[in-house]
Amino acid sequence: MPGMWRSPPRVTRTARGQAVFLLRASLIVLLLLWPRPSAGKKKLYIGALFPMSGGWPGGQACMPSAQMALDLVNNRSDILPDYELELIHYDSMCDPGEATKLLYDLLYTEPIKIVLMPGCSGVSTLVAEAARMWNLIVLSYGSSSPALSNRQRFPTFFRTHPSATLHNPTRVRLFQKWKWTRIATIQQTTEVFTSTLDDLEQRTKEAGIEISVRQSFLTDPAVAVKNLKRQDARIIVGLFYETEARKVFCEVFKEKLYGKKVVWFLIGWYADNWFKIKDPAIDCTVENMTEAVEGHVTTEIVMLNPETVRGVSNMTSQEFIAALMSRLGGKNPEDTGGFQEAPLAYDAVWALALALNKTVAPLKAKGRRLEDFNYNNHDITSEIYRALNTSSFEGVSGQVVFDAQGSRMAMTLIEQLQGGSYKKISYYDSSQKNLSWFGNDVWIGAGPPADRTVVIEEYRYLSQKLFAALSVFAGLGILFGIVCLTFNIYNGNVRYIQNSQPYLNNMTAVGCMMALAAVFPLGIDGHHVHRSQFPVVCQFRLWLLGLGFSLAYGSMFTKIWWVHTLFTKKDEKKEKKKQHLEPWKLYATVGVLLAIDFLSLVIWQIVDPLHITVEKFTREAPKEDLDVLIQPLLEHCSSEKMNTWLGVVYGYKGLLLLLGIFLAYETKSVSTEKINDHRAVGMAIYNVAVLCLITAPVTMILTSQQDASFAFAALAVVFSAYITLVVLFVPKMRRLITRGEWQSEQQDTLKTGSSTNNNDEEKSRQLERENRELQKIIQEKEERPDPKSLLPPPGYPNPTTDNHSLPPSFSNSSNLYPADSKMSRNHCQNSQIPLLYK
């Protein structure tokens, strides 16, 4: 979009060279001002609208530039030798309403105009849409609206000012160079900026670049800027006029949306000092504005050829600027509207003159002439259109070529504000897709900032000190379990060990060792193994814990179950229920419990196998002032329906634990030599159940805290295993060592062989039978009346005492009652205890 003056490039010359340059420029000016006779030449009129005031007073420099080009064309004998071009112009004030009135005057006032030359996008839109009704070609020197590229709507429109969309390929190329894939935009709500942004959105989408935030405003940009700040916009494209740019950057300063983390892209046709101009619409100082705009990048259509090349007018770009400044009478370029676009107006006149000159011969072949043009003559318009469409020449603004939509194709200048002044950092030729990089871009930080806050994924791993400490305890527990297992196997022939069901105790020891071994995979994470191997670790955790629990707790539960089954019935049912306890029944019970766990684990792994899931936590900002955020991650062993499976397993195990506690309580007063360590088993069940019932829900709550979760789970396993091994095996070791029973028992076993166990069991059953018979005798005596009440009266002889004979089996059992056969109830009750528990 046309804008304010940008200082021309300086050219270093020697004093002599400068004198020659000024002399040549003076001669050109004199040549332009010296009138030539136009006798015999026919005039062709151009209707022009130059905005001398209004939003863009570009006519202040563009009209003198166009007039200068007309004078040079009219003085050329090789271009339109039989014609003279004359400019009829009005001040449109860059107002479509005013332009409507002036267009009516141009069309309905003699002479007939062969071409119209408007400026300003709004005015050009109005003129170009109406011109086709009069078969008029429209050639604009100062219109950048992308909407004007619509050939269906504006079929006869051309412009030497490139479309605003020409900035977009340059912007996309810069995004790609700096590896940005996420940008934001803020625009003033006008048609030209909306259509430009629509084109940018399409181009960025094709390039794989995301517009994450799109904000717009009408007059007050405060809310839009706050939204950009809130949504962490980093690379921001701003599309607005110069006056609105000052409002935007005042809000940018207030929101601190600038600095080393943010890059702004602005339109390049603002005045060089646009941010230093005092504006009553803002409350920011010049210092504030200078701080906020530092480092921003502008893209600007190259409107002045940077190379010293003589074009079709036999004038270099530097000579053109000198001649224009002389024609303006020394007026300050910064105070002259349209000075930057003046080369485009100059080349527009030359493009028109060359096109008209090209049509002379084709029209003559058809028997027509340019002076025959009228608003109903379509043939002449078609020839002019064809000639303009194929134009290609070197002008003071560069190579003049029109695309299929009638828009100028040009190079783009890329500048950066460095230290308060604009520096050229690159040129981009969109037609050739060539980026000429100077390498002098400067950044506030170490380089181009990231297009978003860089998120660094950081996995949370288990504390290695905690893992090492608990691994040592688990390892020592496994060694202790091996000692206990070895002790139990070695002393398997000792009667005291045999009466404790040693094979079940062996299972308990093996189960405890498996559970302790599960501590190691519980602490292994991505710090130790590769991610692809982690599912194997998950399987080890599940199977070691599951089967270890089944063996250790299942064997203890089996003991307490059978003790409760055989020794807690009523007396009248004991004879039927109390049978010899076969070892296979105990092993079968453990096997059932183990089979249930094994099948459930197999079904789990087949239906819903474990895999890695990654839990994401709230992002954290590092302490250093870095443009990064830490994304904590934690790996878990999980499955699709993990909660369902855990609910089933925990429910089943929980019921076993509760039932074990109940059975241990019920059998606490029972004593039997068949399972002589059931009280120790009950104590172990109490401890294991309490630890498991507390730890299971706690670990589910603490899954996001890897150290706490591992500590609770591992300590529960370690304490349960240690308590179980100590309670079951240490008392046996102590008894055998302190009493030396293992020696005597082993010697007896060598002498008597396996008959020892059978004799002991037979003796125990005999003692129980005798004890029951004694209880019956005592009961019978209690039911008889007191003997003293049956004595005869004095003088009568006492009856013969009827001594009850004892059963034959008691004839040799003098150790069960006193020798005088006088037995009290208390004496029998006291003698019952050694009989039952000998």
PDB file of N, CA, C and O in Angstrom, residues 462 466 470 706-716:
ATOM      1  N   LEU A 462      12.898 -42.629  38.952  1.00  0.00           N
ATOM      2  CA  LEU A 462      12.959 -42.977  40.360  1.00  0.00           C
ATOM      3  C   LEU A 462      14.305 -42.558  40.945  1.00  0.00           C
ATOM      4  O   LEU A 462      15.346 -42.652  40.287  1.00  0.00           O
ATOM      5  N   LEU A 466      17.115 -44.190  46.551  1.00  0.00           N
ATOM      6  CA  LEU A 466      16.005 -44.958  47.113  1.00  0.00           C
ATOM      7  C   LEU A 466      15.955 -46.356  46.513  1.00  0.00           C
ATOM      8  O   LEU A 466      15.763 -47.346  47.233  1.00  0.00           O
ATOM      9  N   LEU A 470      16.469 -49.857  48.825  1.00  0.00           N
ATOM     10  CA  LEU A 470      15.464 -50.900  48.918  1.00  0.00           C
ATOM     11  C   LEU A 470      15.899 -52.163  48.181  1.00  0.00           C
ATOM     12  O   LEU A 470      15.493 -53.278  48.558  1.00  0.00           O
ATOM     13  N   GLN A 706       6.485 -40.962  41.689  1.00  0.00           N
ATOM     14  CA  GLN A 706       7.193 -42.215  41.488  1.00  0.00           C
ATOM     15  C   GLN A 706       7.973 -42.656  42.722  1.00  0.00           C
ATOM     16  O   GLN A 706       8.017 -43.845  43.055  1.00  0.00           O
ATOM     17  N   ASP A 707       8.597 -41.738  43.441  1.00  0.00           N
ATOM     18  CA  ASP A 707       9.390 -42.113  44.609  1.00  0.00           C
ATOM     19  C   ASP A 707       8.498 -42.634  45.730  1.00  0.00           C
ATOM     20  O   ASP A 707       8.770 -43.678  46.327  1.00  0.00           O
ATOM     21  N   ALA A 708       7.436 -41.894  46.037  1.00  0.00           N
ATOM     22  CA  ALA A 708       6.548 -42.311  47.122  1.00  0.00           C
ATOM     23  C   ALA A 708       5.842 -43.622  46.794  1.00  0.00           C
ATOM     24  O   ALA A 708       5.714 -44.506  47.651  1.00  0.00           O
ATOM     25  N   SER A 709       5.384 -43.750  45.544  1.00  0.00           N
ATOM     26  CA  SER A 709       4.687 -44.975  45.153  1.00  0.00           C
ATOM     27  C   SER A 709       5.605 -46.184  45.258  1.00  0.00           C
ATOM     28  O   SER A 709       5.225 -47.236  45.809  1.00  0.00           O
ATOM     29  N   PHE A 710       6.836 -46.050  44.767  1.00  0.00           N
ATOM     30  CA  PHE A 710       7.781 -47.165  44.849  1.00  0.00           C
ATOM     31  C   PHE A 710       8.143 -47.474  46.296  1.00  0.00           C
ATOM     32  O   PHE A 710       8.242 -48.644  46.693  1.00  0.00           O
ATOM     33  N   ALA A 711       8.339 -46.435  47.097  1.00  0.00           N
ATOM     34  CA  ALA A 711       8.718 -46.650  48.488  1.00  0.00           C
ATOM     35  C   ALA A 711       7.637 -47.413  49.239  1.00  0.00           C
ATOM     36  O   ALA A 711       7.934 -48.376  49.966  1.00  0.00           O
ATOM     37  N   PHE A 712       6.369 -47.019  49.068  1.00  0.00           N
ATOM     38  CA  PHE A 712       5.283 -47.708  49.755  1.00  0.00           C
ATOM     39  C   PHE A 712       5.190 -49.162  49.303  1.00  0.00           C
ATOM     40  O   PHE A 712       5.087 -50.086  50.130  1.00  0.00           O
ATOM     41  N   ALA A 713       5.211 -49.381  47.983  1.00  0.00           N
ATOM     42  CA  ALA A 713       5.059 -50.743  47.471  1.00  0.00           C
ATOM     43  C   ALA A 713       6.234 -51.628  47.873  1.00  0.00           C
ATOM     44  O   ALA A 713       6.060 -52.760  48.352  1.00  0.00           O
ATOM     45  N   ALA A 714       7.441 -51.110  47.705  1.00  0.00           N
ATOM     46  CA  ALA A 714       8.624 -51.914  48.003  1.00  0.00           C
ATOM     47  C   ALA A 714       8.749 -52.195  49.496  1.00  0.00           C
ATOM     48  O   ALA A 714       9.075 -53.319  49.907  1.00  0.00           O
ATOM     49  N   LEU A 715       8.489 -51.190  50.343  1.00  0.00           N
ATOM     50  CA  LEU A 715       8.574 -51.406  51.785  1.00  0.00           C
ATOM     51  C   LEU A 715       7.519 -52.402  52.253  1.00  0.00           C
ATOM     52  O   LEU A 715       7.766 -53.210  53.160  1.00  0.00           O
ATOM     53  N   ALA A 716       6.319 -52.322  51.658  1.00  0.00           N
ATOM     54  CA  ALA A 716       5.285 -53.292  52.024  1.00  0.00           C
ATOM     55  C   ALA A 716       5.730 -54.709  51.694  1.00  0.00           C
ATOM     56  O   ALA A 716       5.552 -55.645  52.496  1.00  0.00           O
TER      57      ALA A 716
END
